[in-house]
PDB file of C-alpha atoms in Angstrom:
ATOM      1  CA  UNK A   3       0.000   0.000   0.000  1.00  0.00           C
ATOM      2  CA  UNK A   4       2.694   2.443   0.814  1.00  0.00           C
ATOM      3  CA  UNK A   5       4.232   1.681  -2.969  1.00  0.00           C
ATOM      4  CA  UNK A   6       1.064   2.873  -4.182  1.00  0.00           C
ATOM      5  CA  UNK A   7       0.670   6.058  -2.238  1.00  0.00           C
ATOM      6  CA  UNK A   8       4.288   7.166  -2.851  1.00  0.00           C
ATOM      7  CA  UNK A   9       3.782   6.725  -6.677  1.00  0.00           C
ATOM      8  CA  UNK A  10       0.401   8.796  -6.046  1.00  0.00           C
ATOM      9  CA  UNK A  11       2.656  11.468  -4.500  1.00  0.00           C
ATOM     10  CA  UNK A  12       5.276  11.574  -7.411  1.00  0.00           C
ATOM     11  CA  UNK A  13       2.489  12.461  -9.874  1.00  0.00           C
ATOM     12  CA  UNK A  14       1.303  15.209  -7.736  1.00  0.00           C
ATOM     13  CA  UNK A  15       5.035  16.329  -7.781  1.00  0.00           C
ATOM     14  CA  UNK A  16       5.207  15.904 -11.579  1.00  0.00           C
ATOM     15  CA  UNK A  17       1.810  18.233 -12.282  1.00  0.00           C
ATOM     16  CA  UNK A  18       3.291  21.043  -9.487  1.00  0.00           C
ATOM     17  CA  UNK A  19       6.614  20.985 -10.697  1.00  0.00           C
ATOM     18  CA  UNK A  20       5.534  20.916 -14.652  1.00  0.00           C
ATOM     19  CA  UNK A  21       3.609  23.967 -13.913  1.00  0.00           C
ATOM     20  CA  UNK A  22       6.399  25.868 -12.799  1.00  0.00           C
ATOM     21  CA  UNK A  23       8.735  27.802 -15.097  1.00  0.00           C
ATOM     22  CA  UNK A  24      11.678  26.106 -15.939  1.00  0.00           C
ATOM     23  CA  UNK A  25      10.570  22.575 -13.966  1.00  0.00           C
ATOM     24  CA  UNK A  26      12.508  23.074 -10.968  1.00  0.00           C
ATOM     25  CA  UNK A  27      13.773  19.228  -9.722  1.00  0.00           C
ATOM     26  CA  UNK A  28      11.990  17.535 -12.608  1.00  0.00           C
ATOM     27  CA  UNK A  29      14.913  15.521 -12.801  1.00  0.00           C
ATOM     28  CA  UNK A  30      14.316  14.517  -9.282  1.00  0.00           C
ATOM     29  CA  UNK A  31      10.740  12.959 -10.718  1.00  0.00           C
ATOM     30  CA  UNK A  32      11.350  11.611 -14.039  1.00  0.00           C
ATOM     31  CA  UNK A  33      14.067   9.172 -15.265  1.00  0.00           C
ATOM     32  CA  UNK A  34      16.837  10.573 -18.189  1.00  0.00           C
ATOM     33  CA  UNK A  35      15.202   8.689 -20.951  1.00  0.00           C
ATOM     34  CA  UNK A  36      11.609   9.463 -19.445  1.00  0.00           C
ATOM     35  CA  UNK A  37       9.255   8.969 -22.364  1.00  0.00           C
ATOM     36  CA  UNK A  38       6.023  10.810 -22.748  1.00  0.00           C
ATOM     37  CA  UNK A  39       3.936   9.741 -26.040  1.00  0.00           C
ATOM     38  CA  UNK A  40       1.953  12.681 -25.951  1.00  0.00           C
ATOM     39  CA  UNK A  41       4.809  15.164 -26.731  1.00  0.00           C
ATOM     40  CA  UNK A  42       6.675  16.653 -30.241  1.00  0.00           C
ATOM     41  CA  UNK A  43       8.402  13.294 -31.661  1.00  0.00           C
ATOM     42  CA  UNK A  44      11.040  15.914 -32.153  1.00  0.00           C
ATOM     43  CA  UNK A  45      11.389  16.963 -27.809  1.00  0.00           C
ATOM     44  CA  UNK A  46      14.322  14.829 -26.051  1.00  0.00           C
ATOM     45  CA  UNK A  47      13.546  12.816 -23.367  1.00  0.00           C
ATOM     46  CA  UNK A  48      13.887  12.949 -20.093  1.00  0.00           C
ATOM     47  CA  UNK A  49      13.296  16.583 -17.807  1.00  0.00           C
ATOM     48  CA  UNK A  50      14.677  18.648 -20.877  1.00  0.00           C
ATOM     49  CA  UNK A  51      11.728  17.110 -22.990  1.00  0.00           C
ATOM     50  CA  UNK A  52       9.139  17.638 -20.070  1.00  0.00           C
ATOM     51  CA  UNK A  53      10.688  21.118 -19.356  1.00  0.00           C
ATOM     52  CA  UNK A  54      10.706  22.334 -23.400  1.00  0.00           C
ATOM     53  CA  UNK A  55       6.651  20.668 -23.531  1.00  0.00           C
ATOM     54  CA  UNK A  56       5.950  22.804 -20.991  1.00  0.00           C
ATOM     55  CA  UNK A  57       7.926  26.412 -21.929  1.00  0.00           C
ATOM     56  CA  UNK A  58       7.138  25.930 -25.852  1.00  0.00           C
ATOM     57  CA  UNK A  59       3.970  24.105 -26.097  1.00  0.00           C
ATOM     58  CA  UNK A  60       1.658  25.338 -23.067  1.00  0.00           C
ATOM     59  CA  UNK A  61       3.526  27.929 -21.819  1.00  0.00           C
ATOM     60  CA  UNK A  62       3.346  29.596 -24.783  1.00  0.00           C
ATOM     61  CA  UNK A  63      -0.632  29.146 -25.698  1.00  0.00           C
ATOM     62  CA  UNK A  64      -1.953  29.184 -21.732  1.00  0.00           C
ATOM     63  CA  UNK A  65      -1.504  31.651 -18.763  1.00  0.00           C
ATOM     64  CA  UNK A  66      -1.853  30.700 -15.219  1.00  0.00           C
ATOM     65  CA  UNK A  67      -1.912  27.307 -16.135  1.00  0.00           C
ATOM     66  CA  UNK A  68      -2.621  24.705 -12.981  1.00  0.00           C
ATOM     67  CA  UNK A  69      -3.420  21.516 -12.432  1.00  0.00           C
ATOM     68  CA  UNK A  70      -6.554  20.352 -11.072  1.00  0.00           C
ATOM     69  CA  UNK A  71      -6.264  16.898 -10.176  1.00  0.00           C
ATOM     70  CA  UNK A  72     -10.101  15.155  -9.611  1.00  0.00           C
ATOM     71  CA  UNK A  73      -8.647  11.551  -8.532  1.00  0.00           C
ATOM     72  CA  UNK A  74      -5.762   9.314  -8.727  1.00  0.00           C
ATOM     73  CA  UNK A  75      -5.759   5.062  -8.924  1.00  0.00           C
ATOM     74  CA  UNK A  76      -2.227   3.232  -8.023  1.00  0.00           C
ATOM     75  CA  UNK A  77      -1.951  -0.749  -9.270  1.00  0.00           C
ATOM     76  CA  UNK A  78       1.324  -2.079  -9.245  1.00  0.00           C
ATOM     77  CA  UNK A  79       3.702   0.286 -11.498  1.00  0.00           C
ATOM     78  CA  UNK A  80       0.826   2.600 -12.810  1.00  0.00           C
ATOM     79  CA  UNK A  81      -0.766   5.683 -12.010  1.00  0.00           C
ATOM     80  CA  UNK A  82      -4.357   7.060 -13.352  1.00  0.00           C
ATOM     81  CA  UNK A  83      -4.964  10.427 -13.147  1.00  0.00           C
ATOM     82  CA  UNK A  84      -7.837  12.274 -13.346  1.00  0.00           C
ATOM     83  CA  UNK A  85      -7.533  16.330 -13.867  1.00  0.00           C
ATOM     84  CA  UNK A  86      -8.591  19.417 -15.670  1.00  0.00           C
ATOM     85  CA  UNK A  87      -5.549  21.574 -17.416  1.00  0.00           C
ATOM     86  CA  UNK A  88      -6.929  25.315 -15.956  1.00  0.00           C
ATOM     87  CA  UNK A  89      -5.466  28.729 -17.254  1.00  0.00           C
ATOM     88  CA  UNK A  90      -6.505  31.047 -19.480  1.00  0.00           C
ATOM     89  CA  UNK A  91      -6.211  31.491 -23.454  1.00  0.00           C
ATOM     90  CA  UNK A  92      -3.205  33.504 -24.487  1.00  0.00           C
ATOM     91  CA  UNK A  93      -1.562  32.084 -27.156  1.00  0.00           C
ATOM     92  CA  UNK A  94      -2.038  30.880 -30.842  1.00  0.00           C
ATOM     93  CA  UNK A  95      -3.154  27.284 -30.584  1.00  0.00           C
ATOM     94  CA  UNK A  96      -2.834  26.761 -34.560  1.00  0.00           C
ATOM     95  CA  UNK A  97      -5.461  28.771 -36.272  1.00  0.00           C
ATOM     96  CA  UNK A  98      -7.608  29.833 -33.368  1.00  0.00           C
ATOM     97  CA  UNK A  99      -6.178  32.943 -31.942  1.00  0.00           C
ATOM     98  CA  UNK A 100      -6.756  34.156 -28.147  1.00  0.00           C
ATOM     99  CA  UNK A 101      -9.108  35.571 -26.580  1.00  0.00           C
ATOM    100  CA  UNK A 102      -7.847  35.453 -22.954  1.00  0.00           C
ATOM    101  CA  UNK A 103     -10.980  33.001 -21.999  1.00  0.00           C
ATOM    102  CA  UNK A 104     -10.899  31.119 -19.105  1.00  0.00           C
ATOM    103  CA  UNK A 105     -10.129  27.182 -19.720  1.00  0.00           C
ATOM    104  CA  UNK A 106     -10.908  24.008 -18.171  1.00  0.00           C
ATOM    105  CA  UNK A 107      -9.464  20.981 -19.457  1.00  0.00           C
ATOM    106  CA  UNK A 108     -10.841  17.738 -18.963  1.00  0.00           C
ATOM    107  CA  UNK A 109      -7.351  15.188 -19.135  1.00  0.00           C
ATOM    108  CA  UNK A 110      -6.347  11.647 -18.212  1.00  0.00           C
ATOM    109  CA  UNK A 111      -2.855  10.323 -17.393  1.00  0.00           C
ATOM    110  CA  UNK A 112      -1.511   7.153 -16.967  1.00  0.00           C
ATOM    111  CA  UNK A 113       2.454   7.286 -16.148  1.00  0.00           C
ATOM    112  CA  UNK A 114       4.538   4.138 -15.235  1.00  0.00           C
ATOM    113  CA  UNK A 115       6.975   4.074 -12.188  1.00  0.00           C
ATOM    114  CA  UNK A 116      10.262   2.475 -11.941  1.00  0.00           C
ATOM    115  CA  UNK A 117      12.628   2.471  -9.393  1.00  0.00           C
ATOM    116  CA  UNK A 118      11.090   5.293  -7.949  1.00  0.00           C
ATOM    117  CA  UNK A 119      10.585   7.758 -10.827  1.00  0.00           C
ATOM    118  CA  UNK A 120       8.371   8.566 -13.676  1.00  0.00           C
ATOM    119  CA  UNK A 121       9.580   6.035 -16.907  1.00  0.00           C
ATOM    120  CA  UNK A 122       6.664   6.875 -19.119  1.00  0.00           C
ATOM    121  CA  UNK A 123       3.336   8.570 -19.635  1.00  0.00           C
ATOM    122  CA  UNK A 124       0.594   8.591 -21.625  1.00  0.00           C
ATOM    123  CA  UNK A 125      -2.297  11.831 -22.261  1.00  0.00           C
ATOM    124  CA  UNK A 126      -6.027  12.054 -23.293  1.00  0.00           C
ATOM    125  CA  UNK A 127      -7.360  14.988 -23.444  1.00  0.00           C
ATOM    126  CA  UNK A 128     -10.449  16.033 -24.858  1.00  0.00           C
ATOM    127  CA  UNK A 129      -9.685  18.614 -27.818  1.00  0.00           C
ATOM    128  CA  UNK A 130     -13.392  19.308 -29.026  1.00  0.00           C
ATOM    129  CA  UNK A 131     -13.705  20.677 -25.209  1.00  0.00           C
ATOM    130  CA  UNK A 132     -10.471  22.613 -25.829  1.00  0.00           C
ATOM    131  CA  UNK A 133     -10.883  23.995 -29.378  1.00  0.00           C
ATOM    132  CA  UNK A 134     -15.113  25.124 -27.659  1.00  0.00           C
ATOM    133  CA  UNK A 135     -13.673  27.305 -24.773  1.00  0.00           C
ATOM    134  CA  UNK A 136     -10.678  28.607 -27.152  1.00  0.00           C
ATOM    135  CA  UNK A 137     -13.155  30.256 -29.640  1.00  0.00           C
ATOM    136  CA  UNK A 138     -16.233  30.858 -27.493  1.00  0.00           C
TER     137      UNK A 138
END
C-alpha cells in the first residue's frame, strides 16, 4: 500500500513541478530517458523534454496554467490520473487565436513508475472541449 501512495505522490510532484517555469527538480521525478507519447516526436527525453513541452507548447498558448487533479488510482507500477488543465487562453493554438478566456481541461494520465521515478506517460485529453472554450 505504501508503494502505491508514494507513486500517487510523485504524480502530484510531476503536475506542481511541470507547472512551474523552468521545472525546478523535474529531474528529481522523471528518469533521463523518461518517455512521454503525448509530446513533439522531435522533444528529447527525459526533464529537458518535459521542461521544453511545458515552456514551448503550453507555456506559450496558456496563462496561469494549474493543475486540477479530480482523482488518482495506483496498481502495481501505474498511475491514473484524473484532472482538468486550468489557465486562461493567451496564445495561438494553430489557427484559433486568443481571446484570454478562461479554460478548463478535462485530461487523463496514466504514467509508469520504476525504481522510484516517472519512466513513461501517456495523455487524453479532450480537444473538441479545448478547441469550444478557445473560440467561445
Amino acid at each position: 500500500m505504501r508503494m502505491l501512495e508514494a507513486n500517487k505522490e510523485l504524480v502530484r510532484r510531476f503536475y506542481e513541478v511541470s507547472t512551474t517555469p523552468g521545472c525546478p527538480g523535474m529531474k528529481d521525478i522523471v528518469k533521463e530517458d523518461y518517455y512521454d507519447h503525448h509530446f513533439l516526436p522531435d522533444l528529447p527525453r527525459g526533464p529537458e523534454g518535459v521542461r521544453m513541452w511545458n515552456e514551448v507548447v503550453l507555456a506559450s498558448v496558456f496563462s496561469d496554467i494549474r493543475i486540477e487533479i479530480d482523482f488518482m488510482v495506483a496498481e502495481g507500477n501505474t498511475v491514473d490520473c484524473h484532472f482538468a488543465l486550468v489557465g486562461r487562453h493567451t496564445g495561438d493554438w494553430g489557427d484559433i487565436k486568443p481571446k484570454g478566456n478562461a479554460m478548463r481541461v478535462p485530461c487523463i494520465s496514466t504514467f509508469r513508475i520504476e525504481d522510484g521515478k516517472i519512466a513513461e506517460g501517456w495523455e487524453l485529453f479532450d480537444s473538441g472541449d479545448l478547441e469550444k472554450q478557445m473560440k467561445a
